mmCIF file of C-alpha atoms in Angstrom:
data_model
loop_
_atom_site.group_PDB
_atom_site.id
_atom_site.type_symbol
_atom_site.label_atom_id
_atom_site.label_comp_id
_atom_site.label_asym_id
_atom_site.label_seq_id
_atom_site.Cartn_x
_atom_site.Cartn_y
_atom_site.Cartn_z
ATOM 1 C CA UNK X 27 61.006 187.733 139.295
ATOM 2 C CA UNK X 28 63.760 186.985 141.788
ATOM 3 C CA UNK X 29 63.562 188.093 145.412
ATOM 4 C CA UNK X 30 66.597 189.674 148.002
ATOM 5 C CA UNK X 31 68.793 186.963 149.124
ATOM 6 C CA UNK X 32 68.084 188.000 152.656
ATOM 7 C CA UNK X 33 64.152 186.877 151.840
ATOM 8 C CA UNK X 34 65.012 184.376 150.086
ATOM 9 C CA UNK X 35 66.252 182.726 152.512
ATOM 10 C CA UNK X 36 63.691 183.524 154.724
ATOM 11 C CA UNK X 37 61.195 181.750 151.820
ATOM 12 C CA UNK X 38 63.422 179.020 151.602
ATOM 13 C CA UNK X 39 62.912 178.111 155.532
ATOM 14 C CA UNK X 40 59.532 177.577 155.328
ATOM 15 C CA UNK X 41 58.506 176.986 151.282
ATOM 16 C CA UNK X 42 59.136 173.475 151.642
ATOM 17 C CA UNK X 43 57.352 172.477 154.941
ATOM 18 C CA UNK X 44 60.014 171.292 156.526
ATOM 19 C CA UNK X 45 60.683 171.645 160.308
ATOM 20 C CA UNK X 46 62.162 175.574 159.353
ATOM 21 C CA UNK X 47 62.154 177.706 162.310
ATOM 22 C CA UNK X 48 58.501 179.529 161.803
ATOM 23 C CA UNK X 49 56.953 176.120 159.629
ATOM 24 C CA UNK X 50 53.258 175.536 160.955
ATOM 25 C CA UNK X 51 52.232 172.037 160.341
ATOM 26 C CA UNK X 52 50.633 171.208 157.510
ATOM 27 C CA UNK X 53 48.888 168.148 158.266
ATOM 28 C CA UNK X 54 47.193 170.604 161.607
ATOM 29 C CA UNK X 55 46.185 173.386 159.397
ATOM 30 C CA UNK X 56 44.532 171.282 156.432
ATOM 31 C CA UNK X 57 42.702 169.692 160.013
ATOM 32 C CA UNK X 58 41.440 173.034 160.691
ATOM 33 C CA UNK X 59 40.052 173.933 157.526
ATOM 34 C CA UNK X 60 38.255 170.925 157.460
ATOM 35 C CA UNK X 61 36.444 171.029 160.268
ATOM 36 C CA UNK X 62 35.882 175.075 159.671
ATOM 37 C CA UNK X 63 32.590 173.476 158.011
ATOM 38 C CA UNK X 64 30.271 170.576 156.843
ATOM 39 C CA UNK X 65 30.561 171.791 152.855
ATOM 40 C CA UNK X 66 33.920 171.652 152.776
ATOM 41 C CA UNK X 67 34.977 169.350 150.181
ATOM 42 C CA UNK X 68 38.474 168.848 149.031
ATOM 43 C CA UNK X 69 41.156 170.974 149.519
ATOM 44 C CA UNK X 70 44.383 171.567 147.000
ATOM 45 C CA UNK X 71 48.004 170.795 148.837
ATOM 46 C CA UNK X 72 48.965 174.471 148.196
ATOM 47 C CA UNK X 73 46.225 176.149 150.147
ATOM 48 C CA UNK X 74 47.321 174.751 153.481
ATOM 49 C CA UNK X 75 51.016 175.713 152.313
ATOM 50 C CA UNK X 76 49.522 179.419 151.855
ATOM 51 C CA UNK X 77 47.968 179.283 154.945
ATOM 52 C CA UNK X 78 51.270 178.427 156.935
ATOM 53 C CA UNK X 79 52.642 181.482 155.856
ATOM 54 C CA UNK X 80 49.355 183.549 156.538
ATOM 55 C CA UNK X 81 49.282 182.671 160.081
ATOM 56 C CA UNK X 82 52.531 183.747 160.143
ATOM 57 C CA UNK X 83 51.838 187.371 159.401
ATOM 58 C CA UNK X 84 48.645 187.317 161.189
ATOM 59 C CA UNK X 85 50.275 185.965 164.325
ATOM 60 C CA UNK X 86 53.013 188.799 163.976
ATOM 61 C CA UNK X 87 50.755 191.427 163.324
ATOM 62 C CA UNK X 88 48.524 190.717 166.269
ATOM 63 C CA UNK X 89 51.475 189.899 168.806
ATOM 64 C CA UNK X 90 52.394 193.812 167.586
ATOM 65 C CA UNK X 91 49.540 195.183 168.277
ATOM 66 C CA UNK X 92 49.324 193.748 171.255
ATOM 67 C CA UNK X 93 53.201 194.136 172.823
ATOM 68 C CA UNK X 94 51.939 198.089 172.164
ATOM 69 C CA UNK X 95 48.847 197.478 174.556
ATOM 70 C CA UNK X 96 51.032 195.906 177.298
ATOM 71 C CA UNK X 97 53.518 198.913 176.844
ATOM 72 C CA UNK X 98 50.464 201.676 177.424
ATOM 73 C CA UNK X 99 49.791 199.471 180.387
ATOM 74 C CA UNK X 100 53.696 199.965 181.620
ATOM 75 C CA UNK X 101 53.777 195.943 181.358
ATOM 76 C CA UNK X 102 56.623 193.817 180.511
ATOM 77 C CA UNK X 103 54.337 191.246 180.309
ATOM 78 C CA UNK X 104 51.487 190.042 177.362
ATOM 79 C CA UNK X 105 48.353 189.062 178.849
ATOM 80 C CA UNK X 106 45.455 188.244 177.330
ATOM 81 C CA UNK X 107 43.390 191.296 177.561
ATOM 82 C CA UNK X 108 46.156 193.112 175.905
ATOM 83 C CA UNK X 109 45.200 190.694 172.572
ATOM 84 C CA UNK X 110 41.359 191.704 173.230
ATOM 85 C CA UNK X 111 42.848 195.349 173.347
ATOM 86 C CA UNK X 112 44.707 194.947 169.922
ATOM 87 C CA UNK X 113 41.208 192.683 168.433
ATOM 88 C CA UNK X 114 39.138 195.612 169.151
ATOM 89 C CA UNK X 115 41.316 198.430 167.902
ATOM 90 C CA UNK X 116 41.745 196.851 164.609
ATOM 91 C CA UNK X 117 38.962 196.656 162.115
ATOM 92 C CA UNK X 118 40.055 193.387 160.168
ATOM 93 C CA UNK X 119 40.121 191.351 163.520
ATOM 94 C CA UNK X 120 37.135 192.349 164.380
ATOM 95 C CA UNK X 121 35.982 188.266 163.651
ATOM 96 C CA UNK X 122 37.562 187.800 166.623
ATOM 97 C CA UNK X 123 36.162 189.910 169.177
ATOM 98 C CA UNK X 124 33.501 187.499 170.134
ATOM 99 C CA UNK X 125 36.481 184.688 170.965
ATOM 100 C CA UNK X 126 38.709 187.192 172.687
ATOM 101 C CA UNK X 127 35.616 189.099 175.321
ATOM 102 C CA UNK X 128 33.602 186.133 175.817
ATOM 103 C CA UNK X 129 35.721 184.935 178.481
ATOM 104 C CA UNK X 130 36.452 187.903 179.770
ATOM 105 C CA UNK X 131 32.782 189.542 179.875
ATOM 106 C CA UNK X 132 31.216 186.535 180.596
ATOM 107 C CA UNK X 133 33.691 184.803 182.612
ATOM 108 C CA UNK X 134 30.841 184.570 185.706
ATOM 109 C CA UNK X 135 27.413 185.369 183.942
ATOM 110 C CA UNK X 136 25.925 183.179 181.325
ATOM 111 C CA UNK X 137 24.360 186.140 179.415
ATOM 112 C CA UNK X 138 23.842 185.465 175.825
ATOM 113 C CA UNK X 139 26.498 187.153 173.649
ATOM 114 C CA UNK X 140 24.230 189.274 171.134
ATOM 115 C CA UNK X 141 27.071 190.728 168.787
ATOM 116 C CA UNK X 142 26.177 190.808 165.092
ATOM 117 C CA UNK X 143 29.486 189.858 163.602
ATOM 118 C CA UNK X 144 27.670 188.069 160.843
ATOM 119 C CA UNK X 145 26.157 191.071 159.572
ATOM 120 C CA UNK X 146 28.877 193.222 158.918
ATOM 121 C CA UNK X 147 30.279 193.027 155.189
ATOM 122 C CA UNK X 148 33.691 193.163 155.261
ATOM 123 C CA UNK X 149 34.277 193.680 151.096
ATOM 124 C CA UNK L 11 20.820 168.804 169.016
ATOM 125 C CA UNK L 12 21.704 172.162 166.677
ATOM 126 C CA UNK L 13 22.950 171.158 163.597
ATOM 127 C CA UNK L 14 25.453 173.275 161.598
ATOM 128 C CA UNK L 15 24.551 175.096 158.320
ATOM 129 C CA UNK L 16 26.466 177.210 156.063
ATOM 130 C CA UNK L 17 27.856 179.724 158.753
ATOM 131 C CA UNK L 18 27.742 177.506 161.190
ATOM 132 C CA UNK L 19 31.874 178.546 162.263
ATOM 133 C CA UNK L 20 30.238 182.296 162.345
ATOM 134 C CA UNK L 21 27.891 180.820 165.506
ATOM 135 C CA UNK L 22 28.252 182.859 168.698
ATOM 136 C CA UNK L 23 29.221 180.700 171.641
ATOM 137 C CA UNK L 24 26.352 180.385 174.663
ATOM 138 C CA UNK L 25 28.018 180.432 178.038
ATOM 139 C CA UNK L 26 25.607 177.689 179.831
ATOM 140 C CA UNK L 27 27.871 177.862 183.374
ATOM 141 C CA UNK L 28 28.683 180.783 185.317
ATOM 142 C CA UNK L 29 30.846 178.879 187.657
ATOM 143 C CA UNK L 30 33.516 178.195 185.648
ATOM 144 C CA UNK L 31 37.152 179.900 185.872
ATOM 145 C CA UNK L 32 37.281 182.665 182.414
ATOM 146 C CA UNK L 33 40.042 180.313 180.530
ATOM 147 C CA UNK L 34 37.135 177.159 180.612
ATOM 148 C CA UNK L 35 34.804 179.233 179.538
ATOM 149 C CA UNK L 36 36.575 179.999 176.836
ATOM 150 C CA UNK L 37 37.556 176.452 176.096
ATOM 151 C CA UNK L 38 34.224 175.919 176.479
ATOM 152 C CA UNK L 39 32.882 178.525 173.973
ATOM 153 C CA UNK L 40 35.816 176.963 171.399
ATOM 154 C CA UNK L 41 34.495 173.549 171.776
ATOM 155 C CA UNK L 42 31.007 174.451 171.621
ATOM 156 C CA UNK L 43 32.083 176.973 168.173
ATOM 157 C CA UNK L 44 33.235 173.603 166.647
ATOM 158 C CA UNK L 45 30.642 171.088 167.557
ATOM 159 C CA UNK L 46 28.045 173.648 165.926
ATOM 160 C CA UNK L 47 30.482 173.589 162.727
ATOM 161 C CA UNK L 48 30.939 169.665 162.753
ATOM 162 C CA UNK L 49 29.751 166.325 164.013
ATOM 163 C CA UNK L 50 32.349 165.974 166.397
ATOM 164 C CA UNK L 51 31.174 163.932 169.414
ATOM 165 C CA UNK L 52 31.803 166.566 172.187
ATOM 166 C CA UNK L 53 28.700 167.395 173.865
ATOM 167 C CA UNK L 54 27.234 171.065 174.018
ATOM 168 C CA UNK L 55 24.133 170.183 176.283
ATOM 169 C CA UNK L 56 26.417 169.298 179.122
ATOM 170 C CA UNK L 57 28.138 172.246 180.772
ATOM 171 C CA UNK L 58 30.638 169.523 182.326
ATOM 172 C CA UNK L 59 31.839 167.361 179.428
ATOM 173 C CA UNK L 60 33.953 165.061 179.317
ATOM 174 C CA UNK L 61 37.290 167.293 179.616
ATOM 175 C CA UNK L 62 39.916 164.520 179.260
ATOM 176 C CA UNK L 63 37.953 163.276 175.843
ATOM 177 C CA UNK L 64 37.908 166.541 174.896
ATOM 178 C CA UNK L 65 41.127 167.518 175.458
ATOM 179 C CA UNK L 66 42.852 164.964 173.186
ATOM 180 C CA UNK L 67 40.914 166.538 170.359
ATOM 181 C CA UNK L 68 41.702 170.145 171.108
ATOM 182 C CA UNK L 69 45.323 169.109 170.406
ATOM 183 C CA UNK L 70 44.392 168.707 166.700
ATOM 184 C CA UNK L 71 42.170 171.858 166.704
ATOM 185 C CA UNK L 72 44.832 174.461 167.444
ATOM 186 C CA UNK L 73 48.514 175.124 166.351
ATOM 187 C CA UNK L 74 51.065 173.605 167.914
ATOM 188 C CA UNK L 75 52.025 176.484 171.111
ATOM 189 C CA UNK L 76 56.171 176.030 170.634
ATOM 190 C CA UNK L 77 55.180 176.995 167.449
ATOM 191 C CA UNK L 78 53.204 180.038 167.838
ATOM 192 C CA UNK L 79 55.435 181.229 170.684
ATOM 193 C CA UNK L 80 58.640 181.126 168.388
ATOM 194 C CA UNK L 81 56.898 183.246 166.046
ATOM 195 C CA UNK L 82 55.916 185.865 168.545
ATOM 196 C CA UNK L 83 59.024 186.490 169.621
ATOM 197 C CA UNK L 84 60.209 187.215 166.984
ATOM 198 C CA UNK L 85 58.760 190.025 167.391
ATOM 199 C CA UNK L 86 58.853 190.668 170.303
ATOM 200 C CA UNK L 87 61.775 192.377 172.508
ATOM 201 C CA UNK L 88 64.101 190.087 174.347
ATOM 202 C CA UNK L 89 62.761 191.130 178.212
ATOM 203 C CA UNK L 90 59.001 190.521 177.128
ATOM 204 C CA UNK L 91 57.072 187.703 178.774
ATOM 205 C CA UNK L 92 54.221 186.038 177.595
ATOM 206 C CA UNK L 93 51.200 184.653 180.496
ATOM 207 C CA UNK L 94 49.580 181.279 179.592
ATOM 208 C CA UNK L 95 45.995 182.623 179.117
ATOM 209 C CA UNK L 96 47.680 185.043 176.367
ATOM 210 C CA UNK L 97 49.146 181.978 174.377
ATOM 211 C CA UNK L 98 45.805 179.699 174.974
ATOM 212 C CA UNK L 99 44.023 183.021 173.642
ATOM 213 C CA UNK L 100 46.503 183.455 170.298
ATOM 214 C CA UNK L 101 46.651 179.714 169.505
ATOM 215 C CA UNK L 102 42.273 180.033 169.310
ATOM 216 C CA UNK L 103 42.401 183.242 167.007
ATOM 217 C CA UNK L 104 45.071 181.473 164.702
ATOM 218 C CA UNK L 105 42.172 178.611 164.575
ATOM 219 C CA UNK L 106 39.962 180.999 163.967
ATOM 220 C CA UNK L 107 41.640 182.804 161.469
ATOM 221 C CA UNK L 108 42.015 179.622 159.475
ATOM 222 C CA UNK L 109 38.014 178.979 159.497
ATOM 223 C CA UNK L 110 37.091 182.343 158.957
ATOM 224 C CA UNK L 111 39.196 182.673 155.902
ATOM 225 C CA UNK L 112 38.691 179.051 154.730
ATOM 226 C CA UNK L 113 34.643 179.259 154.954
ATOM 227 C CA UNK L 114 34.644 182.738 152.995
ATOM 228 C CA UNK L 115 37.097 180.755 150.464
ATOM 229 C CA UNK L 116 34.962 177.997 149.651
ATOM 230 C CA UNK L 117 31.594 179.736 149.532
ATOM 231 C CA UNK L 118 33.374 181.254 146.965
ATOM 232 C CA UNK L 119 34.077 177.886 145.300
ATOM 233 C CA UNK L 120 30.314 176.659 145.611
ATOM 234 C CA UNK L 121 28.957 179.732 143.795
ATOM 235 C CA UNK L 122 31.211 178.888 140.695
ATOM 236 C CA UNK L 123 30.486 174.850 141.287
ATOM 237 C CA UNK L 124 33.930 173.724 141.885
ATOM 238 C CA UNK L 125 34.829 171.289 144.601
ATOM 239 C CA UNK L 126 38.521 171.736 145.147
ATOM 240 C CA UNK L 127 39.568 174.669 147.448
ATOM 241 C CA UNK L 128 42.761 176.408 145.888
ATOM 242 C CA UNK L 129 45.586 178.385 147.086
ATOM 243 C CA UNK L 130 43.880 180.888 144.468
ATOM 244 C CA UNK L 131 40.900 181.111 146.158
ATOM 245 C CA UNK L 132 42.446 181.413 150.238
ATOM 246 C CA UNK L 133 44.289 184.603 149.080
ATOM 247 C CA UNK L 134 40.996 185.866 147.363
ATOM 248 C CA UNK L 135 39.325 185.336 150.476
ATOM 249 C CA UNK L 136 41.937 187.045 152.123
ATOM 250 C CA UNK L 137 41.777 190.133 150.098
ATOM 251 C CA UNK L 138 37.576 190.357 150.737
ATOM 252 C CA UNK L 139 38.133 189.931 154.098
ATOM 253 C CA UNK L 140 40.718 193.230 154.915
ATOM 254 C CA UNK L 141 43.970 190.996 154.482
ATOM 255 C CA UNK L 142 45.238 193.158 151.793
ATOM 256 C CA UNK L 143 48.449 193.717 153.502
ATOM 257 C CA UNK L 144 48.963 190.143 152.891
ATOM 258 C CA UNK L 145 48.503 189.283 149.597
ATOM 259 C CA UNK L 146 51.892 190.387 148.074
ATOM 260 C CA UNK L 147 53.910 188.369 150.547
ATOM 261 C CA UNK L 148 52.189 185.243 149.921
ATOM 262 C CA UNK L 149 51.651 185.963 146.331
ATOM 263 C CA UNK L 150 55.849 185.470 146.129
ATOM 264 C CA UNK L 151 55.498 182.916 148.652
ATOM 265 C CA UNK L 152 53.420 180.810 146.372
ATOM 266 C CA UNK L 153 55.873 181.494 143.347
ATOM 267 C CA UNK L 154 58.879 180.498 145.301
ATOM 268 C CA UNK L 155 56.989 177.394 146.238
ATOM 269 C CA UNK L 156 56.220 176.136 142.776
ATOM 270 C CA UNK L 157 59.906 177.352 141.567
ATOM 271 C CA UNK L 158 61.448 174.725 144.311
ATOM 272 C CA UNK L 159 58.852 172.512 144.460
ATOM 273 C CA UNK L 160 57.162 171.987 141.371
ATOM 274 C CA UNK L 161 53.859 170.960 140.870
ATOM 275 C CA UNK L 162 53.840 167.396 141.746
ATOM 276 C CA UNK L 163 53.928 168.084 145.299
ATOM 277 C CA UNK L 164 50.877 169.931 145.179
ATOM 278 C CA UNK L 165 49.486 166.213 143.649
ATOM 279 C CA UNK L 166 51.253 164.730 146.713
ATOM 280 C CA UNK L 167 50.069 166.797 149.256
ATOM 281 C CA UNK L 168 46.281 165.573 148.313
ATOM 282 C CA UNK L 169 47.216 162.021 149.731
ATOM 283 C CA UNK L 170 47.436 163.521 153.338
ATOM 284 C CA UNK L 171 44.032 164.364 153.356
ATOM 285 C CA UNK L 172 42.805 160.590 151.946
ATOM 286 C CA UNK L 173 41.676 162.437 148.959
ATOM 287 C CA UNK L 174 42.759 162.013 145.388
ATOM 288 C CA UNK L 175 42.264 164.844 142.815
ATOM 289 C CA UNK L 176 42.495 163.808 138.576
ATOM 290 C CA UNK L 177 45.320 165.961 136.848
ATOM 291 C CA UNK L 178 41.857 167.443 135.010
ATOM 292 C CA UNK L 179 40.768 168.996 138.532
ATOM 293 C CA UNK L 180 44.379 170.295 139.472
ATOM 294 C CA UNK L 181 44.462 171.544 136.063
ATOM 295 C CA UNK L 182 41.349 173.636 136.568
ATOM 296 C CA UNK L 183 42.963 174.534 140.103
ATOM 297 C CA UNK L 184 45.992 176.259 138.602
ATOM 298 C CA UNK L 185 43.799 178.203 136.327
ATOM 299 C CA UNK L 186 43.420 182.045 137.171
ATOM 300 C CA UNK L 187 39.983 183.103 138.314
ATOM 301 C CA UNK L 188 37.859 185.290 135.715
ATOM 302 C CA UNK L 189 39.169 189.116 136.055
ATOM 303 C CA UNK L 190 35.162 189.900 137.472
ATOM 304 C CA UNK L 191 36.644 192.429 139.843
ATOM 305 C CA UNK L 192 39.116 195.098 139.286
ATOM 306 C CA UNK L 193 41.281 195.055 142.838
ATOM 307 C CA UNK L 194 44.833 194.363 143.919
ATOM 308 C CA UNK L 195 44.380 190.904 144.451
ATOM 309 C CA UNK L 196 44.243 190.339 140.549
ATOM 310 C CA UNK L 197 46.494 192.540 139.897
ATOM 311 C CA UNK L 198 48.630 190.589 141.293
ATOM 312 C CA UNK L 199 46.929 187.399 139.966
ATOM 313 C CA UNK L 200 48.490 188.356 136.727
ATOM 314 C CA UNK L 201 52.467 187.123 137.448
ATOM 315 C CA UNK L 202 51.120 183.968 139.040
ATOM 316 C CA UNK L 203 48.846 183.127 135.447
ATOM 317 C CA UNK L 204 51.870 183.738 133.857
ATOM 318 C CA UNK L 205 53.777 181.470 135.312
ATOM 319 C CA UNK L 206 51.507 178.617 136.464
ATOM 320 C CA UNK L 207 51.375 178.794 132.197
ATOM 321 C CA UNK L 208 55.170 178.061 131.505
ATOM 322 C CA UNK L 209 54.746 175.423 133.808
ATOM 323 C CA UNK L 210 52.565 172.151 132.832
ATOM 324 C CA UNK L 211 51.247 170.156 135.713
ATOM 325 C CA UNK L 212 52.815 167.007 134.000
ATOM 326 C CA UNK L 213 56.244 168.494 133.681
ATOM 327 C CA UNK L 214 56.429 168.861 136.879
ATOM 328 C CA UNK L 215 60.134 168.451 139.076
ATOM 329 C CA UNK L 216 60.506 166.359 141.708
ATOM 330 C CA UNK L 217 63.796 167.527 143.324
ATOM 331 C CA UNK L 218 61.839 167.779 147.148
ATOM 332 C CA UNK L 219 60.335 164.544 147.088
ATOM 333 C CA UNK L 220 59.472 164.017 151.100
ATOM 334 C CA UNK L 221 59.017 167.829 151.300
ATOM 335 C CA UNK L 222 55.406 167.548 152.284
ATOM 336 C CA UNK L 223 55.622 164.265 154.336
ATOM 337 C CA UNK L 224 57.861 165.857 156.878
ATOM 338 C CA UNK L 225 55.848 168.306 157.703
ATOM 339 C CA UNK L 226 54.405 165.393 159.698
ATOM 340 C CA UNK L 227 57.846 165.652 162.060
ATOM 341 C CA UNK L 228 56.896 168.672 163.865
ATOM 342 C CA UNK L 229 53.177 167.321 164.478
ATOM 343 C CA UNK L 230 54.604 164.112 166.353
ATOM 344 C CA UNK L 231 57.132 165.990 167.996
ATOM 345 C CA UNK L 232 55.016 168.734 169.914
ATOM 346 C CA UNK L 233 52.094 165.695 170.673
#
């Protein structure tokens, strides 16, 4: 099943994991998912080259979401509570919202930060 | 000293200074989220570690900014600025995003005893978590990647991580999961069964030998 030549080209850029103009580093994300917990064993080469593309859509799709905050907030400019913004108005980052109002709500207290992210079932 | 466990990346942070500025807090918070998911030697008793130590390693635990940045603006309009506590703040959540997904996707793997964490079981993960949106682009990612790649890379790739994986495991790895579930994701796992089938691991091509070791370049380059 062949693809546009306009995305293939865009595939081509980064299949390989060379230095294409949106390739994430391999070696950095395999890194990451190593230390994402104790029980992680081994790791195939093509789940790394999955994930360079997935943080490629997820970075998009959250810089979006939150260009459209900064507009509301007549801002040329993306700050970071225009990515909390975007992390709380959209359901599937919502494993974020404890990394992206910590520093924000809690930038002078040391209050205790009682959300229960781990109980909500995402499936 | 708290010791990590199964969620252990799913720990909330504990702010244990009120002093500091919001950005070390949150640097704080990150380091403390990864010492509870690994023996890393950072200290998360001590509200002043060692930040130069720490540092260093925080290079390896986020993507690389020039990076992230040239993929933003891409989508982004020509005129828009980005601040430096919005870039610190996306290069965490693209950390985040790997662990989340990568801890849901090997759960996954211990349930059905297998060791080896597949590209397979990522986009499954994906799917469970609300990525649906994702799936089909990376589904013809993957294909276009074993079309101009083959499947010796894949072997190749292992080396990076020290690790090396018999032909028996990678041939279990390119196996479809069982159709348990009746969603898109499989759907779509159909094509990719298909072909992984026309395709023997052993006949694999070899026409991009170094096409995994230079994805080193970029990692020397932006340290």
């Amino acid at each position: 099943m062949r693809q546009a030549g306009a995305y293939s080209g865009l595939l081509c850029g980064g299949v390989s994991g060379r230095t294409g103009p949106h390739s994430l580093p391999l070696a950095r994300i395999k890194k990451i998912m190593k230390n994402s917990g104790e029980d992680v064993k081994m790791i195939s080469g093509e789940a790394p080259i999955i994930f360079s593309k997935a943080c490629e859509l997820f970075i998009e799709e959250l810089t979006r979401r939150s260009w459209i905050m900064a507009i509301q907030g007549k801002r040329r400019t993306l700050h970071k509570e225009d990515l909390a913004s975007a992390v709380i108005a959209t359901d599937i980052f919502d494993f974020l919202i404890t990394l992206v109002s910590s520093s924000e709500s809690h930038a002078v207290g040391g209050a205790t930060n009682v959300m229960e992210v781990e109980t909500i079932d995402c499936s | 000293m708290e010791t990590g466990g199964f969620h252990g990346y799913r720990k909330l942070p504990n702010t244990t200074s009120g002093l500091k500025l919001s950005v070390s807090d949150m640097n704080m918070n990150m380091r403390q989220q990864q010492v509870a998911s690994s023996d890393q030697n950072c200290s998360n008793h001590s509200a002043a570690g060692e930040e130069n130590e720490c540092t260093v390693r925080e290079q390896d635990r986020f993507m690389p900014i020039a990076n992230v940045i040239r993929i933003m603006r891409k989508i982004l309009p020509p005129h828009a600025k980005i601040s430096d506590d919005a870039k610190e703040t996306i290069q965490e959540c693209v950390s985040e995003y790997i662990s989340f997904i990568t801890g849901e996707a090997n759960e996954r793997c211990q349930r059905e005893q297998r060791k080896t964490i597949t590209a397979e079981d990522v986009l499954w993960a994906m799917s469970k978590l609300g990525f649906d949106d994702y799936i089909e682009p990376l589904t013809m990612y993957l294909h276009r990647y074993r079309e101009l790649e083959g499947d010796r890379t894949s072997m190749r790739g292992e080396p990076l991580g020290k690790r090396t994986v018999e032909y028996a495991t990678l041939a279990t790895a390119f196996v479809p999961p069982p159709f348990h579930h009746h969603n898109g994701y499989f759907g779509a796992a159909m094509p990719m069964g298909t072909y992984v089938r026309e395709t023997p691991p052993n006949a694999a091509s070899s026409h991009h030998h170094h096409g995994i070791s230079n994805a080193h370049e970029p990692n020397a380059r932006s340290i």
